[in-house]
Coordinates of C-alpha atoms in Angstrom, one line a residue:
M6 CA 0.0 0.0 0.0
T7 CA 1.4 3.4 -0.9
N8 CA 1.5 6.4 1.4
L9 CA -1.4 8.0 -0.5
E10 CA -3.5 4.8 -0.2
D11 CA -2.8 4.8 3.6
L12 CA -4.1 8.4 3.8
V13 CA -7.2 7.4 1.9
V14 CA -7.7 4.5 4.4
H15 CA -7.2 6.9 7.4
L16 CA -9.7 9.4 5.9
T17 CA -12.4 6.8 5.0
E18 CA -12.1 3.8 7.3
D19 CA -11.6 3.0 10.9
H20 CA -8.0 2.0 11.4
K21 CA -5.3 1.2 14.0
V22 CA -2.9 3.9 15.1
N23 CA -0.1 4.0 17.7
P24 CA -0.9 6.8 20.1
D25 CA 2.5 6.9 21.7
K26 CA 4.4 7.1 18.4
T27 CA 7.0 4.5 19.6
G28 CA 6.5 2.2 16.6
K29 CA 5.6 -0.7 19.0
T30 CA 2.8 -2.6 17.4
F31 CA 1.3 -3.8 20.7
N32 CA 0.2 -0.3 21.5
L33 CA -2.2 0.0 18.6
V34 CA -5.6 1.4 19.2
E35 CA -8.6 1.8 17.0
E36 CA -9.2 5.3 15.5
Y37 CA -12.4 6.3 13.8
A38 CA -12.1 7.3 10.1
L39 CA -11.0 10.9 9.9
L40 CA -14.0 11.9 7.8
T41 CA -16.2 10.4 10.6
Q42 CA -14.3 12.6 13.1
L43 CA -14.8 15.6 10.9
E44 CA -18.5 14.9 10.8
Q45 CA -18.6 14.7 14.6
A46 CA -16.6 17.9 14.9
K47 CA -19.3 19.7 12.9
T48 CA -22.0 18.7 15.3
M49 CA -20.0 19.0 18.5
R50 CA -21.5 21.3 21.1
L51 CA -19.9 23.2 23.9
N52 CA -21.9 23.7 27.0
S53 CA -21.7 27.4 27.7
G54 CA -24.0 27.4 30.8
G55 CA -22.6 27.5 34.3
G56 CA -23.4 24.9 37.0
G57 CA -26.5 22.6 36.7
G58 CA -26.3 21.8 33.0
G59 CA -29.0 23.1 30.6
G60 CA -26.8 25.9 29.3
A61 CA -27.1 27.1 25.7
K62 CA -25.3 24.9 23.2
L63 CA -22.9 26.7 20.9
P64 CA -21.5 25.3 17.6
F65 CA -18.0 23.9 17.8
G66 CA -16.9 26.3 15.0
V67 CA -17.0 26.8 11.3
G68 CA -13.6 25.2 10.7
P69 CA -15.0 21.7 10.3
V70 CA -17.8 22.9 8.0
D71 CA -15.4 24.8 5.8
L72 CA -13.0 21.9 5.6
Q73 CA -15.7 19.5 4.6
N74 CA -16.9 22.0 2.0
E75 CA -13.3 22.2 0.7
I76 CA -13.0 18.5 0.4
E77 CA -16.4 18.2 -1.5
T78 CA -15.5 21.1 -3.8
V79 CA -12.0 19.6 -4.7
I80 CA -13.5 16.2 -5.4
M81 CA -16.1 17.8 -7.7
S82 CA -13.8 20.3 -9.4
T83 CA -10.9 18.0 -10.2
L84 CA -13.1 15.4 -12.0
Q85 CA -14.7 15.7 -15.4
P86 CA -18.5 16.0 -15.2
W87 CA -19.0 12.5 -16.7
Q88 CA -16.7 11.1 -13.9
Y89 CA -18.3 13.0 -11.1
A90 CA -22.0 12.3 -12.0
P91 CA -22.0 8.6 -11.0
I92 CA -20.4 9.3 -7.6
A93 CA -22.1 12.6 -6.7
K94 CA -24.7 11.1 -4.4
L95 CA -22.4 8.7 -2.6
P96 CA -21.5 9.5 1.1
L97 CA -18.3 11.5 1.3
P98 CA -16.0 8.7 2.4
E99 CA -17.1 6.6 -0.6
R100 CA -16.9 9.6 -2.9
L101 CA -13.3 10.3 -1.8
K102 CA -12.3 6.6 -2.4
E103 CA -13.8 6.9 -6.0
W104 CA -12.1 10.2 -6.5
F105 CA -8.7 8.8 -5.5
G106 CA -9.2 6.1 -8.2
L107 CA -10.2 8.6 -10.9
V108 CA -8.0 11.7 -10.3
D109 CA -4.5 12.3 -11.5
I110 CA -1.8 11.8 -8.8
G111 CA -1.1 15.5 -8.5
P112 CA -4.3 16.6 -6.8
A113 CA -4.1 13.5 -4.5
E114 CA -0.6 14.4 -3.5
N115 CA -1.6 18.0 -2.9
Y116 CA -4.8 17.5 -0.9
L117 CA -4.7 14.2 1.0
P118 CA -1.9 15.0 3.4
K119 CA -3.3 18.4 4.0
W120 CA -6.8 17.1 4.8
V121 CA -5.4 14.5 7.2
H122 CA -3.3 17.1 9.0
Q123 CA -6.2 19.6 9.2
I124 CA -8.7 17.1 10.6
R125 CA -6.2 15.8 13.2
D126 CA -5.4 19.4 14.2
L127 CA -9.1 19.9 15.1
F128 CA -8.6 17.5 18.0
T129 CA -5.1 18.3 19.0
T130 CA -4.4 20.3 22.2
K131 CA -1.1 22.3 22.1
F132 CA 0.3 24.9 24.5
H133 CA 3.5 26.7 24.9
L134 CA 5.6 26.6 28.1
E135 CA 7.1 29.8 29.4
A136 CA 10.4 28.1 30.3
T137 CA 13.9 27.7 29.0
C138 CA 14.8 24.6 27.1
P139 CA 17.2 22.5 29.3
E140 CA 19.2 21.4 26.2
C141 CA 19.8 24.7 24.2
H142 CA 18.9 27.2 27.0
T143 CA 16.5 29.1 24.7
A144 CA 13.2 30.5 26.1
T145 CA 11.8 32.2 23.1
I146 CA 12.1 32.1 19.3
T147 CA 11.6 34.8 16.8
Q148 CA 9.7 34.0 13.6
E149 CA 8.4 36.0 10.6
Q150 CA 4.8 35.3 9.7
D151 CA 3.1 37.2 6.9
G152 CA 5.8 39.9 7.1
Q153 CA 5.4 40.3 10.9
I154 CA 8.0 39.5 13.4
T155 CA 6.6 37.4 16.3
H156 CA 8.1 36.0 19.4
K157 CA 6.9 32.6 20.8
D158 CA 7.9 30.3 23.6
A159 CA 10.4 27.7 22.4
L160 CA 8.9 24.8 24.3
M161 CA 5.5 23.4 23.1
V162 CA 3.5 20.5 24.6
T163 CA 1.1 18.4 22.6
V164 CA -1.2 16.7 25.0
E165 CA -2.6 13.9 22.9
S166 CA 0.8 12.5 21.9
Q167 CA 2.4 13.3 25.3
T168 CA 5.3 15.2 23.8
A169 CA 7.1 18.4 24.3
T170 CA 9.4 19.9 21.6
C171 CA 11.8 22.8 21.5
A172 CA 11.3 24.8 18.4
N173 CA 14.9 26.0 18.5
C174 CA 17.0 22.9 18.9
G175 CA 14.4 20.3 17.9
N176 CA 14.8 18.2 21.1
T177 CA 11.7 16.2 21.9
W178 CA 10.5 14.6 25.1
T179 CA 8.0 11.8 24.6
G180 CA 5.9 10.1 27.2
V181 CA 5.2 10.7 30.9
D182 CA 8.7 9.8 32.1
D183 CA 10.3 12.2 29.6
L184 CA 7.8 15.0 30.5
N185 CA 8.4 14.5 34.2
Y186 CA 12.1 14.7 33.5
L187 CA 11.6 18.0 31.5
A188 CA 9.4 19.4 34.3
G189 CA 12.2 18.7 36.8
K190 CA 14.7 20.5 34.6
I191 CA 12.6 23.7 34.0

């Protein structure tokens, strides 16, 4: 199976993933298809009321809706009308599988990795640490974004993967033991 085929599977089918990124196959857990997760993100509600429940329900955000619209638009616009018509009424996961079989490799290479990354980012909790990296002794980094100079904390924690990374030296601490070690150093 090619990398692009793997991405199609991750987008359209429930599959096994390794949450701790160690490469050990005995740690695999089942992950819902990413398009299923995207659909769930569209309907997720945040309870904005205080205490006792019953608060107003607010939409999760327009990001998931916009992303699904982009996927549907790309599928439609990169196929010829005679290719799209037979698959137009299929559920999105089936439509994406058919699209992958019909479209030239270029659009697949451009869009599949992006969509996987964007859907996973909807469910990723990251935060910066206001601390100095114990390896390179850097607390902040300077970046240019859209012509603007910004300063960010060098250390970033990603909760779901239990990792911390220094944006300056690239050192990574993975797992509870490494994070406890890092906490002791900072």
